[in-house]
mmCIF file of C-alpha atoms and ligand atoms in Angstrom:
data_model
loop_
_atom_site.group_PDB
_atom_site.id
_atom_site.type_symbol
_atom_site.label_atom_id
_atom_site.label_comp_id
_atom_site.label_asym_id
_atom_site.label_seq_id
_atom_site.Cartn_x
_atom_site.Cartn_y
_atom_site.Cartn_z
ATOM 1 C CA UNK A 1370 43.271 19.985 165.461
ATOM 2 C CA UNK A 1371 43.094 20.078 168.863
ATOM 3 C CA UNK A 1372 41.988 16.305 170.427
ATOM 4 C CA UNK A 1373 38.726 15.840 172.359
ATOM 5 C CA UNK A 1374 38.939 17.440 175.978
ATOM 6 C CA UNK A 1375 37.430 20.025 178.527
ATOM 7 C CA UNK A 1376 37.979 23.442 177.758
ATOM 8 C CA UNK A 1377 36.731 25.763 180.384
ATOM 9 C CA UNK A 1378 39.152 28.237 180.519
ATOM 10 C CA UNK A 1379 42.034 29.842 178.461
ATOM 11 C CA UNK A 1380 45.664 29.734 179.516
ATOM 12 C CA UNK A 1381 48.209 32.108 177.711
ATOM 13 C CA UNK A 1382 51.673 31.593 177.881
ATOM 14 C CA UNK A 1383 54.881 32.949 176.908
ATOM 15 C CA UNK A 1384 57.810 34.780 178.139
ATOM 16 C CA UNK A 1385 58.058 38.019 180.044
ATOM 17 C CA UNK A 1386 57.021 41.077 178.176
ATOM 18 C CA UNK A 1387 54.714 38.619 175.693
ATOM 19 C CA UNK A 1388 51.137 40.502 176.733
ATOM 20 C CA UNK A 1389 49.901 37.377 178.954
ATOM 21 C CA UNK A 1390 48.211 40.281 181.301
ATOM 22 C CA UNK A 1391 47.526 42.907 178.987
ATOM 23 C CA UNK A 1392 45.916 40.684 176.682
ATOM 24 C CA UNK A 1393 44.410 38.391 179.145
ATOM 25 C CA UNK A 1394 42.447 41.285 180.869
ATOM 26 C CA UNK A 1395 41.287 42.104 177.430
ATOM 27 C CA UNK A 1396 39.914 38.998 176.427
ATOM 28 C CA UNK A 1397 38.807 37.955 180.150
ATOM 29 C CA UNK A 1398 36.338 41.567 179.905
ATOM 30 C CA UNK A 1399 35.202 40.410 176.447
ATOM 31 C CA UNK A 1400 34.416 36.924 177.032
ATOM 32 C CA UNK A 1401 33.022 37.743 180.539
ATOM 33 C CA UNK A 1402 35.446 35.311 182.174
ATOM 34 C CA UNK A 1403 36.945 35.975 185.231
ATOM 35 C CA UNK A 1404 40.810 36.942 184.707
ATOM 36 C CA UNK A 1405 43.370 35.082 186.909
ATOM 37 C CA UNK A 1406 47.238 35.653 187.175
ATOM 38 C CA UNK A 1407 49.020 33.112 188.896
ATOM 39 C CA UNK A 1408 51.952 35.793 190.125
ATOM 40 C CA UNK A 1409 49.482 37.709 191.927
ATOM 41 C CA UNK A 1410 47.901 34.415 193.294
ATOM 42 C CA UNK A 1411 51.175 33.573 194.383
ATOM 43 C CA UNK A 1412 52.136 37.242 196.048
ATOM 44 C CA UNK A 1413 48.447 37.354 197.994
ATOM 45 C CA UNK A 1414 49.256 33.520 199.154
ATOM 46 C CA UNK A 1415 52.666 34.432 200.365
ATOM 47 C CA UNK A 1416 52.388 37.865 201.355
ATOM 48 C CA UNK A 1417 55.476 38.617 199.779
ATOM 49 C CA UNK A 1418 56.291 40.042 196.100
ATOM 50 C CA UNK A 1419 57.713 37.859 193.945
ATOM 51 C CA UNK A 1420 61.056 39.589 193.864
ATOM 52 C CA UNK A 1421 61.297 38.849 197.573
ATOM 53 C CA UNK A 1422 60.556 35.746 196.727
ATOM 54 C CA UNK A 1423 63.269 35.263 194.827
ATOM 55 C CA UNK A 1424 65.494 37.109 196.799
ATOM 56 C CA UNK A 1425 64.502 35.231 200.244
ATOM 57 C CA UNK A 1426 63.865 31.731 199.315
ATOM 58 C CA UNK A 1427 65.466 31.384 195.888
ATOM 59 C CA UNK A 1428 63.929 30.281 192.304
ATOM 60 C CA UNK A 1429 63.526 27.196 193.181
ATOM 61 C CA UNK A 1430 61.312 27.913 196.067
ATOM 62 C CA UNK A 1431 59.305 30.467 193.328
ATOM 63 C CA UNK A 1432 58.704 27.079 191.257
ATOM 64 C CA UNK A 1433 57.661 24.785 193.952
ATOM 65 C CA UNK A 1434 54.948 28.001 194.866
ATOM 66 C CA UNK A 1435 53.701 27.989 191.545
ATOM 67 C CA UNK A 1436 53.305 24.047 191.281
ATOM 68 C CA UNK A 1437 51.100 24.424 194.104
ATOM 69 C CA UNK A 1438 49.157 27.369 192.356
ATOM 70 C CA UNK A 1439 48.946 25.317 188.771
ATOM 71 C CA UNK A 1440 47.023 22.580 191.322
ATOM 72 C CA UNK A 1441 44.176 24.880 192.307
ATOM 73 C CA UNK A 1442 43.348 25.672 189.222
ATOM 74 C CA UNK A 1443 42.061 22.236 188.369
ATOM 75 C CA UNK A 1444 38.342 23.538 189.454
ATOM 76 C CA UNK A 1445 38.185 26.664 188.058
ATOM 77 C CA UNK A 1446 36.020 27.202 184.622
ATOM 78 C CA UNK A 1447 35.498 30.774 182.947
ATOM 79 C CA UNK A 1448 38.880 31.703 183.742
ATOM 80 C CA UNK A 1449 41.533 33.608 181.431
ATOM 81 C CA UNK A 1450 44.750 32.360 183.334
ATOM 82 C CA UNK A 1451 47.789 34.570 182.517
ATOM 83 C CA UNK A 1452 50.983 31.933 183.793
ATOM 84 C CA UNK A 1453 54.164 33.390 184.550
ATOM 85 C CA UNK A 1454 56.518 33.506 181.906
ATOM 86 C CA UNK A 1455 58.726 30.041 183.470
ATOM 87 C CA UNK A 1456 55.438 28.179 184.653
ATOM 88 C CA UNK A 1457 54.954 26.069 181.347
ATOM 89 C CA UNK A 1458 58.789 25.028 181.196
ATOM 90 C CA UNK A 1459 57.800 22.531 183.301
ATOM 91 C CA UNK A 1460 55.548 19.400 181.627
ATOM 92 C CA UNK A 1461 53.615 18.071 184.758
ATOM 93 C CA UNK A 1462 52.471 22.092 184.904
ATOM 94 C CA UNK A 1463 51.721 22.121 181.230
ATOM 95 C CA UNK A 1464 49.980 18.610 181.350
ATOM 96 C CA UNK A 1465 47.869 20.291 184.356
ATOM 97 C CA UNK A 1466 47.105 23.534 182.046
ATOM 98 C CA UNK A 1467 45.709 21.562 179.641
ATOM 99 C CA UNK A 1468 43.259 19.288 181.537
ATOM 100 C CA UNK A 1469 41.044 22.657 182.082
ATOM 101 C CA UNK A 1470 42.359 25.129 179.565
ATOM 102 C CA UNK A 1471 42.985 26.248 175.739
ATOM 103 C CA UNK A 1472 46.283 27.208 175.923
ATOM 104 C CA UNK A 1473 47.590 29.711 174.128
ATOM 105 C CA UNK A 1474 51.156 30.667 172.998
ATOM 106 C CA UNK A 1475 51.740 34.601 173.030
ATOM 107 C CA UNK A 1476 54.865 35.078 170.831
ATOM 108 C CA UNK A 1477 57.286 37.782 170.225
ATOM 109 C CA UNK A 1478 61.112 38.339 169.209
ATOM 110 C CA UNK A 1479 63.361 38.805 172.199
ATOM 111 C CA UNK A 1480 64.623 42.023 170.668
ATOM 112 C CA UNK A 1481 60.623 42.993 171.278
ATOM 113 C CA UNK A 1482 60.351 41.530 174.391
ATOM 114 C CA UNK A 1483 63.413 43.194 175.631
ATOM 115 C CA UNK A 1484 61.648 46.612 174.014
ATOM 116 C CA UNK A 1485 58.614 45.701 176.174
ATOM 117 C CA UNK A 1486 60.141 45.325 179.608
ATOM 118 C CA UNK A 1487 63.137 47.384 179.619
ATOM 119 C CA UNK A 1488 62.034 49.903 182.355
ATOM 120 C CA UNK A 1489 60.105 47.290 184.557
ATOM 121 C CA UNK A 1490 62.275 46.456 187.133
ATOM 122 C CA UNK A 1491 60.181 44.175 188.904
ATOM 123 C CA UNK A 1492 61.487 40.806 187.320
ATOM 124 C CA UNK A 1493 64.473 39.664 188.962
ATOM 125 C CA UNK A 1494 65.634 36.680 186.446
ATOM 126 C CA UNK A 1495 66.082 40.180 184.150
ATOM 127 C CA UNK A 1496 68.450 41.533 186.652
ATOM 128 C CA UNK A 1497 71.679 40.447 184.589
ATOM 129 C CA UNK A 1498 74.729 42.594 182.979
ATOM 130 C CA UNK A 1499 73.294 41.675 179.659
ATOM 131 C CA UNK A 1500 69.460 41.150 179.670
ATOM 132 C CA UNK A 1501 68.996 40.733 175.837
ATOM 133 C CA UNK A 1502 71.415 38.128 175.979
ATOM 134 C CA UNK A 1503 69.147 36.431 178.856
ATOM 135 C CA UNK A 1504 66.019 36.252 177.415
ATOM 136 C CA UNK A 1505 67.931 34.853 174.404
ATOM 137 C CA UNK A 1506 69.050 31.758 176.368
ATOM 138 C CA UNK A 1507 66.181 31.626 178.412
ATOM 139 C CA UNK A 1508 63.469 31.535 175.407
ATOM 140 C CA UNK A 1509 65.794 29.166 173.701
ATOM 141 C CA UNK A 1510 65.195 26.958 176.660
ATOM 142 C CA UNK A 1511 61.567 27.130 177.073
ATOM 143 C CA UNK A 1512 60.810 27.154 173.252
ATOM 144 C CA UNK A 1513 60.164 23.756 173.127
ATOM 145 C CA UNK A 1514 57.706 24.170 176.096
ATOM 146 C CA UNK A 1515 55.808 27.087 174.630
ATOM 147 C CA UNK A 1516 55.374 25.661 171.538
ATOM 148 C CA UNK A 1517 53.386 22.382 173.171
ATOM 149 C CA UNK A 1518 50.396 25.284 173.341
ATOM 150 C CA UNK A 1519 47.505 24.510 171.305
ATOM 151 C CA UNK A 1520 47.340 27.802 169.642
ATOM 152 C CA UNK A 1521 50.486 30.393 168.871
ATOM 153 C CA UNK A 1522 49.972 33.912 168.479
ATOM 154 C CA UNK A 1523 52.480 36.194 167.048
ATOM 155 C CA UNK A 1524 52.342 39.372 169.177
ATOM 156 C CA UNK A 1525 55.180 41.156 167.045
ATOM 157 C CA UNK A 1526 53.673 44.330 165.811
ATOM 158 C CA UNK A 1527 49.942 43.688 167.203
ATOM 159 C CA UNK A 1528 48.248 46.016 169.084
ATOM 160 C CA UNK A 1529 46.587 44.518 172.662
ATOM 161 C CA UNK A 1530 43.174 44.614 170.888
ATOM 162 C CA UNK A 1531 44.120 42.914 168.075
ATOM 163 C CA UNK A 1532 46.008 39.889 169.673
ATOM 164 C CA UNK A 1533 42.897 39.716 172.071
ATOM 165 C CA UNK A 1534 40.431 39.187 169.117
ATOM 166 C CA UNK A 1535 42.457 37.229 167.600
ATOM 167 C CA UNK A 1536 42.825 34.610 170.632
ATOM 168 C CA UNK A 1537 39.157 34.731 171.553
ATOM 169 C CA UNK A 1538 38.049 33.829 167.704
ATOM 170 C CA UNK A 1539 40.563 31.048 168.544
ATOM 171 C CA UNK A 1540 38.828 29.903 171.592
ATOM 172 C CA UNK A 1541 35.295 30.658 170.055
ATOM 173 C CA UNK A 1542 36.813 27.847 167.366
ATOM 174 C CA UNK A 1543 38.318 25.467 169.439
ATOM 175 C CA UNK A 1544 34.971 25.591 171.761
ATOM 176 C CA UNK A 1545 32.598 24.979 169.162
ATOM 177 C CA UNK A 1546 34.328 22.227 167.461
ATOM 178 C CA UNK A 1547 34.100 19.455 170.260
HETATM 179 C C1 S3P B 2185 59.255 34.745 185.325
HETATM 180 C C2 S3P B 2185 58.264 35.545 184.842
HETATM 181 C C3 S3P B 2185 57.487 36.455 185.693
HETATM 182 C C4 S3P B 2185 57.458 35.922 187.132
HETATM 183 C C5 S3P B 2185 58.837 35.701 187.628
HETATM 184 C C6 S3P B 2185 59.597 34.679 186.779
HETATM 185 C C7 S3P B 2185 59.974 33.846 184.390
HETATM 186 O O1 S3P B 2185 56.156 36.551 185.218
HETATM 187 O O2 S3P B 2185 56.726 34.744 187.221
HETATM 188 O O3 S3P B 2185 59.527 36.930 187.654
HETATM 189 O O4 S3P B 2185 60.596 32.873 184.847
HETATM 190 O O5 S3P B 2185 59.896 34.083 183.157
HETATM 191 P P1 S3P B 2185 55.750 37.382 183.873
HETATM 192 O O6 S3P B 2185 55.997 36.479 182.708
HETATM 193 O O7 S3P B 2185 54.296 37.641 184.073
HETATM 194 O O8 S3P B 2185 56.575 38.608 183.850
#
């Protein structure tokens, strides 16, 4: 049961390689929402891609930037809002999330998220002599975050179409019932 509070928009979460794009496009076209990503809000404030981000100004720098996005978000309604995957390990960002948004937990096994993003090199906290191992410590980390979402989806075996139906009958429920 989800408690008594706005919902204008839908926030999915989850690690790297969960379907937070994929999936958000396809529900933002269905519902005829607007689709947001807060990487690419951060790259077009910054002029810079988030790997040189990372690689200029650190990952702590990264975090502060998407703080700052998480804040202008507060106005926003009809918006699917894919987050990158480290955005909700952080309470004051899920707290924020939530004053505007559903949010939704996009799940998958590491072995399927490594599957998923194995020849994307874009992602720099992947850059390490044993990535499986990585997301393994890193999910373990954030579990506790991503699990504060409203809703959890398990991605596993689901085709993009599927997972998207599935979270917009979610929102469709959550909507109607307040
Ligand atoms: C990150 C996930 C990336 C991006 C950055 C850091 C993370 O977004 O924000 O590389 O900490 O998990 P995606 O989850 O969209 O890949």
């Amino acid at each position: 049961m989800i408690e008594t509070r706005p919902i204008h928009n839908l926030a999915l979460i989850g690690f790297m390689g969960a379907g937070k794009s994929s999936v958000g496009h396809a529900v933002a076209d269905r519902l005829r929402f607007d689709f947001l990503d807060t990487d690419e809000l951060i790259e077009s404030q910054a002029g810079k891609s988030i790997a040189e981000l990372f690689a200029e100004a650190g990952e702590p720098a990264f975090r502060e930037r998407e703080r700052q996005v998480v804040q202008q978000l507060s106005q926003r309604t009809r918006t699917v809002i894919a987050t990158g995957g480290g955005l909700p390990a952080s309470a004051q960002n899920l707290a924020d999330l939530r004053a505007h948004s559903l949010v939704v937990y996009l799940w998958a096994s590491p072995e399927m998220l490594w599957e998923r993003v194995r020849f994307q090199a874009h992602r720099p906290l992947l850059h390490d002599p044993d990535p499986l191992a990585r997301i393994r410590t890193l999910l373990t980390a954030r579990d506790p975050f991503y699990r504060q979402a409203d809703v959890l989806v398990n991605t596993e075996r689901r085709a993009v179409i599927e997972v998207a139906q599935h979270v917009i009958s979610q929102f469709r429920l959550a909507v109607s019932d307040r």
